[in-house]
Amino acid sequence: MINKLFAGLAAFASLGASSAMAAQPVDWQLGLQPAATDMMSQVRGFEQYTLWFIIPITLFVLVLLIYVMVKFRASANPNPSKTSHNTAIEVIWTLGPVVILLALAIPSFNLLTAEFSPPEADLTVKATGYQWYWGYEYQTDDELSFDSILLQDGDRADYAKEDMAVYPRLLTVDNELVVPVGQTVRVLVTAADVLHSFAMPSFGIKIDAVPGRLNETWFDAKSEGLYYGQCSELCGKDHAFMPIAIRVVAQDKFDTWFAEAADDVEAANRNLIAAIEADKSVNVAVNAKN
């Protein structure tokens, strides 16, 4: 019930936003990225829920401070009060915070329980953090692994990623992690050298990559698109140049890409981009006719 409340609050909060999924940060962004998973919907809902407590408390404290500064200033009170305590006030400021903390703790524990109780995975991928790039291994019968490195501006044409709006500077990689839409993806996260952190804001996931240890997270992307994250644990001089890119595609496109990637990942990526662009062109033409 509470999870549904969170999702509803998140949907209400995003009514004024664009219907297109935001796969990357935007200029002057004040809130969280729109949710691409059910878990992120709950995170956004919990954020809106907490504001109903944070804003009134902040305003109440501000009013009290102003009242104290005016009422009890030296010029208005040449003889300071010697009152040491007030039982009623002490009871109120003890019970009040307890009630508020309970109202925040219970739904937050429910959210944590949902986050760490994943459904059965349809696909498992191992993500390994290196200084300063990511390596991906698909845990399937057919072996597939590759590295994902920040794409240099001079190499954009070779990877068919010249559109800066879709492939922004400092977030675009040479090889994205490709997953099917609507499927539960389990991500096993580790590191080969120092601490890293695997974070994808629009999916609501962020988990440390620790050398010698496997941590686990999961997501179920509901919309096709290209989503960007970054390493979120300071890991050395090029920490800021260690992006994460996940491309969510239809199941048939994923199957085709996966079969081609076994032989040549870069060629499979170019073919996937071409197929996506072709679908966009068809959709634009159909909409223009209508």
Short mmCIF file of C-alpha atoms in Angstrom, two decimals:
data_model
loop_
_atom_site.label_atom_id
_atom_site.label_comp_id
_atom_site.label_asym_id
_atom_site.label_seq_id
_atom_site.Cartn_x
_atom_site.Cartn_y
_atom_site.Cartn_z
CA MET A 1 0.00 0.00 0.00
CA ILE A 2 2.78 2.41 0.96
CA ASN A 3 4.75 1.52 -2.18
CA LYS A 4 1.68 2.35 -4.30
CA LEU A 5 1.41 5.66 -2.44
CA PHE A 6 5.04 6.45 -3.30
CA ALA A 7 4.48 5.62 -6.97
CA GLY A 8 1.35 7.78 -7.06
CA LEU A 9 3.15 10.71 -5.45
CA ALA A 10 5.98 10.39 -7.97
CA ALA A 11 3.55 10.35 -10.88
CA PHE A 12 1.79 13.44 -9.52
CA ALA A 13 5.11 15.23 -9.11
CA SER A 14 6.08 14.56 -12.72
CA LEU A 15 2.82 15.70 -14.36
CA GLY A 16 4.41 18.92 -15.51
CA ALA A 17 7.46 17.18 -16.92
CA SER A 18 8.00 15.97 -20.44
CA SER A 19 6.59 12.55 -21.26
CA ALA A 20 9.98 11.55 -22.68
CA MET A 21 12.27 9.73 -20.28
CA ALA A 22 15.22 11.85 -19.13
CA ALA A 23 18.26 9.67 -19.68
CA GLN A 24 20.76 12.27 -18.49
CA PRO A 25 21.06 15.37 -16.28
CA VAL A 26 19.65 18.61 -17.71
CA ASP A 27 20.59 22.23 -17.12
CA TRP A 28 19.07 23.83 -14.02
CA GLN A 29 17.63 20.52 -12.86
CA LEU A 30 16.26 20.88 -9.32
CA GLY A 31 14.86 17.42 -8.62
CA LEU A 32 15.65 13.80 -9.27
CA GLN A 33 15.61 12.38 -12.78
CA PRO A 34 12.27 10.94 -13.96
CA ALA A 35 11.90 7.30 -13.00
CA ALA A 36 12.67 4.58 -15.53
CA THR A 37 11.98 1.74 -13.08
CA ASP A 38 9.35 0.92 -10.48
CA MET A 39 11.98 1.21 -7.75
CA MET A 40 12.90 4.74 -8.80
CA SER A 41 9.20 5.62 -8.82
CA GLN A 42 9.08 4.58 -5.17
CA VAL A 43 12.24 6.58 -4.41
CA ARG A 44 10.75 9.69 -5.99
CA GLY A 45 7.51 9.11 -4.10
CA PHE A 46 9.38 8.84 -0.81
CA GLU A 47 11.22 12.07 -1.62
CA GLN A 48 7.90 13.88 -2.11
CA TYR A 49 6.56 12.29 1.07
CA THR A 50 9.49 13.55 3.18
CA LEU A 51 9.00 17.11 1.90
CA TRP A 52 5.65 17.19 3.76
CA PHE A 53 7.72 16.98 6.95
CA ILE A 54 10.88 18.86 5.99
CA ILE A 55 9.24 22.05 4.72
CA PRO A 56 6.89 22.64 7.71
CA ILE A 57 9.71 21.85 10.18
CA THR A 58 12.09 24.24 8.43
CA LEU A 59 9.50 27.03 8.39
CA PHE A 60 8.57 26.37 12.02
CA VAL A 61 12.20 26.60 13.15
CA LEU A 62 12.66 29.79 11.11
CA VAL A 63 9.62 31.38 12.77
CA LEU A 64 10.89 30.37 16.22
CA LEU A 65 14.31 31.86 15.53
CA ILE A 66 12.80 35.14 14.37
CA TYR A 67 10.48 35.21 17.38
CA VAL A 68 13.35 34.59 19.81
CA MET A 69 15.57 37.22 18.18
CA VAL A 70 12.82 39.83 18.40
CA LYS A 71 11.14 38.88 21.68
CA PHE A 72 14.25 38.19 23.73
CA ARG A 73 16.74 40.67 22.33
CA ALA A 74 18.84 42.53 24.90
CA SER A 75 17.10 45.86 24.41
CA ALA A 76 13.68 44.31 25.07
CA ASN A 77 14.84 42.17 28.01
CA PRO A 78 17.38 44.02 30.16
CA ASN A 79 16.82 41.41 32.89
CA PRO A 80 17.18 37.89 31.37
CA SER A 81 14.78 35.15 32.49
CA LYS A 82 16.20 32.59 34.91
CA THR A 83 13.77 29.82 33.90
CA SER A 84 15.71 26.53 33.77
CA HIS A 85 13.12 24.23 32.22
CA ASN A 86 9.52 23.80 31.18
CA THR A 87 8.01 20.33 31.53
CA ALA A 88 5.32 20.80 28.86
CA ILE A 89 7.82 22.03 26.27
CA GLU A 90 10.26 19.22 27.05
CA VAL A 91 7.52 16.60 26.61
CA ILE A 92 6.48 18.17 23.28
CA TRP A 93 9.98 18.40 21.83
CA THR A 94 10.65 14.80 22.86
CA LEU A 95 7.44 13.17 21.63
CA GLY A 96 7.14 15.33 18.50
CA PRO A 97 10.45 14.22 16.93
CA VAL A 98 9.74 10.59 17.91
CA VAL A 99 6.42 10.64 16.03
CA ILE A 100 8.02 12.34 13.02
CA LEU A 101 10.91 9.87 12.93
CA LEU A 102 8.52 6.93 13.08
CA ALA A 103 6.52 8.40 10.21
CA LEU A 104 9.74 8.56 8.17
CA ALA A 105 11.35 5.33 9.37
CA ILE A 106 8.52 2.89 8.65
CA PRO A 107 8.10 3.74 4.93
CA SER A 108 11.86 4.04 4.49
CA PHE A 109 12.35 0.52 5.88
CA ASN A 110 9.66 -0.73 3.50
CA LEU A 111 11.50 0.91 0.63
CA LEU A 112 14.82 -0.66 1.66
CA THR A 113 13.14 -4.05 1.95
CA ALA A 114 11.78 -3.75 -1.59
CA GLU A 115 15.16 -2.65 -2.89
CA PHE A 116 16.97 -5.61 -1.37
CA SER A 117 14.30 -8.18 -2.22
CA PRO A 118 14.71 -8.55 -5.97
CA PRO A 119 12.42 -10.73 -8.07
CA GLU A 120 13.87 -13.63 -10.00
CA ALA A 121 16.37 -12.31 -12.53
CA ASP A 122 15.85 -12.71 -16.27
CA LEU A 123 19.43 -11.63 -17.02
CA THR A 124 22.57 -11.37 -14.89
CA VAL A 125 25.49 -9.10 -15.72
CA LYS A 126 28.74 -8.68 -13.83
CA ALA A 127 30.07 -5.11 -13.72
CA THR A 128 33.71 -4.66 -12.73
CA GLY A 129 35.15 -1.24 -11.97
CA TYR A 130 38.66 -0.41 -13.11
CA GLN A 131 40.71 2.77 -13.04
CA TRP A 132 38.93 4.29 -14.94
CA TYR A 133 36.37 2.31 -16.93
CA TRP A 134 33.86 -0.51 -16.54
CA GLY A 135 34.01 -4.09 -17.70
CA TYR A 136 30.81 -6.07 -18.34
CA GLU A 137 30.34 -9.83 -18.43
CA TYR A 138 26.99 -11.38 -19.37
CA GLN A 139 26.37 -14.43 -17.18
CA THR A 140 24.82 -16.56 -19.92
CA ASP A 141 25.57 -19.83 -21.68
CA ASP A 142 27.15 -17.86 -24.53
CA GLU A 143 30.12 -15.87 -23.24
CA LEU A 144 30.10 -12.14 -23.87
CA SER A 145 32.31 -9.58 -22.19
CA PHE A 146 33.64 -6.16 -23.13
CA ASP A 147 34.96 -2.91 -21.67
CA SER A 148 33.08 0.37 -21.60
CA ILE A 149 35.33 3.44 -21.80
CA LEU A 150 34.66 7.17 -22.06
CA LEU A 151 34.31 8.06 -25.74
CA GLN A 152 36.75 10.70 -26.94
CA ASP A 153 35.35 13.49 -29.11
CA GLY A 154 37.65 12.57 -31.99
CA ASP A 155 36.21 9.04 -32.14
CA ARG A 156 32.52 9.98 -32.34
CA ALA A 157 32.22 9.45 -36.09
CA ASP A 158 33.70 5.95 -35.83
CA TYR A 159 31.01 4.97 -33.34
CA ALA A 160 28.10 6.80 -35.06
CA LYS A 161 27.64 8.98 -31.98
CA GLU A 162 27.95 12.50 -33.31
CA ASP A 163 24.61 13.78 -31.98
CA MET A 164 25.66 15.64 -28.81
CA ALA A 165 22.07 15.79 -27.52
CA VAL A 166 21.82 11.99 -27.43
CA TYR A 167 25.50 11.33 -26.73
CA PRO A 168 26.64 14.13 -24.39
CA ARG A 169 30.26 14.91 -23.73
CA LEU A 170 31.78 13.19 -20.68
CA LEU A 171 28.85 10.76 -20.40
CA THR A 172 29.09 8.88 -23.70
CA VAL A 173 30.98 5.58 -23.83
CA ASP A 174 32.25 3.45 -26.67
CA ASN A 175 30.24 0.35 -25.70
CA GLU A 176 27.03 0.62 -23.68
CA LEU A 177 25.61 -2.11 -21.49
CA VAL A 178 22.65 -3.35 -23.55
CA VAL A 179 19.64 -4.94 -21.82
CA PRO A 180 16.07 -5.84 -22.86
CA VAL A 181 13.17 -3.65 -21.78
CA GLY A 182 10.79 -4.95 -19.13
CA GLN A 183 13.18 -7.65 -17.90
CA THR A 184 14.63 -7.94 -14.41
CA VAL A 185 18.39 -7.47 -14.69
CA ARG A 186 20.63 -8.49 -11.79
CA VAL A 187 23.96 -6.67 -11.66
CA LEU A 188 26.86 -8.21 -9.75
CA VAL A 189 29.22 -5.36 -8.90
CA THR A 190 32.89 -5.59 -7.95
CA ALA A 191 36.20 -3.79 -8.53
CA ALA A 192 39.63 -4.87 -9.67
CA ASP A 193 41.77 -2.19 -8.03
CA VAL A 194 40.22 0.45 -5.75
CA LEU A 195 36.72 1.35 -4.54
CA HIS A 196 34.25 2.41 -7.25
CA SER A 197 30.47 2.84 -7.21
CA PHE A 198 27.92 1.76 -9.82
CA ALA A 199 25.17 4.40 -9.97
CA MET A 200 22.29 4.92 -12.39
CA PRO A 201 20.04 7.77 -11.12
CA SER A 202 17.02 7.12 -13.34
CA PHE A 203 17.00 3.46 -12.24
CA GLY A 204 17.30 4.28 -8.54
CA ILE A 205 20.41 2.16 -8.05
CA LYS A 206 23.75 2.98 -6.46
CA ILE A 207 26.05 0.36 -4.99
CA ASP A 208 29.74 0.23 -4.12
CA ALA A 209 32.20 -1.80 -6.16
CA VAL A 210 34.63 -3.29 -3.64
CA PRO A 211 37.78 -5.23 -4.61
CA GLY A 212 37.47 -8.88 -3.63
CA ARG A 213 33.75 -8.66 -2.95
CA LEU A 214 30.57 -9.11 -5.00
CA ASN A 215 27.72 -6.71 -4.28
CA GLU A 216 24.34 -7.13 -5.94
CA THR A 217 21.73 -4.73 -7.28
CA TRP A 218 18.93 -4.99 -9.82
CA PHE A 219 16.62 -3.00 -12.06
CA ASP A 220 13.69 -3.50 -14.45
CA ALA A 221 13.70 -0.67 -16.98
CA LYS A 222 10.17 0.07 -18.23
CA SER A 223 11.04 2.28 -21.21
CA GLU A 224 13.47 1.91 -24.07
CA GLY A 225 16.20 4.51 -24.20
CA LEU A 226 19.79 5.35 -23.37
CA TYR A 227 20.43 6.06 -19.70
CA TYR A 228 23.51 7.62 -18.15
CA GLY A 229 25.17 7.31 -14.75
CA GLN A 230 28.65 7.69 -13.34
CA CYS A 231 31.07 6.18 -10.88
CA SER A 232 30.03 7.71 -7.54
CA GLU A 233 33.01 6.82 -5.35
CA LEU A 234 36.21 8.85 -5.56
CA CYS A 235 38.64 6.45 -7.23
CA GLY A 236 41.57 8.51 -8.45
CA LYS A 237 42.52 11.26 -10.85
CA ASP A 238 40.12 10.22 -13.63
CA HIS A 239 37.14 9.49 -11.38
CA ALA A 240 35.12 12.20 -13.17
CA PHE A 241 35.71 10.46 -16.51
CA MET A 242 34.21 7.08 -15.69
CA PRO A 243 30.61 7.19 -16.99
CA ILE A 244 28.06 4.39 -17.09
CA ALA A 245 25.72 4.03 -20.07
CA ILE A 246 22.90 1.49 -20.28
CA ARG A 247 20.92 1.07 -23.50
CA VAL A 248 17.47 -0.46 -23.04
CA VAL A 249 16.01 -1.99 -26.20
CA ALA A 250 13.18 -4.27 -27.30
CA GLN A 251 13.73 -8.00 -26.80
CA ASP A 252 14.11 -8.76 -30.52
CA LYS A 253 16.76 -6.04 -30.92
CA PHE A 254 18.58 -7.33 -27.85
CA ASP A 255 18.62 -10.88 -29.20
CA THR A 256 20.01 -9.69 -32.54
CA TRP A 257 22.61 -7.49 -30.84
CA PHE A 258 23.70 -10.25 -28.48
CA ALA A 259 24.22 -12.73 -31.31
CA GLU A 260 26.29 -10.21 -33.29
CA ALA A 261 28.24 -8.96 -30.26
CA ALA A 262 29.69 -12.42 -29.69
CA ASP A 263 31.80 -11.84 -32.81
CA ASP A 264 32.25 -8.05 -32.86
CA VAL A 265 30.84 -5.80 -30.13
CA GLU A 266 31.56 -2.52 -31.91
CA ALA A 267 29.93 -3.69 -35.15
CA ALA A 268 26.92 -4.98 -33.21
CA ASN A 269 26.59 -1.58 -31.51
CA ARG A 270 26.68 0.27 -34.83
CA ASN A 271 24.03 -2.05 -36.28
CA LEU A 272 21.87 -1.58 -33.17
CA ILE A 273 22.12 2.22 -33.43
CA ALA A 274 21.20 2.03 -37.12
CA ALA A 275 18.16 -0.13 -36.34
CA ILE A 276 17.01 2.29 -33.62
CA GLU A 277 17.44 5.30 -35.92
CA ALA A 278 15.51 3.49 -38.66
CA ASP A 279 12.60 2.86 -36.28
CA LYS A 280 12.62 6.54 -35.31
CA SER A 281 12.43 7.57 -38.95
CA VAL A 282 9.48 5.24 -39.54
CA ASN A 283 7.66 6.58 -36.47
CA VAL A 284 8.22 10.18 -37.56
CA ALA A 285 6.89 9.40 -41.02
CA VAL A 286 3.79 7.66 -39.62
CA ASN A 287 3.06 10.55 -37.26
CA ALA A 288 3.52 13.06 -40.07
CA LYS A 289 0.90 11.25 -42.15
CA ASN A 290 -1.56 11.20 -39.29
#
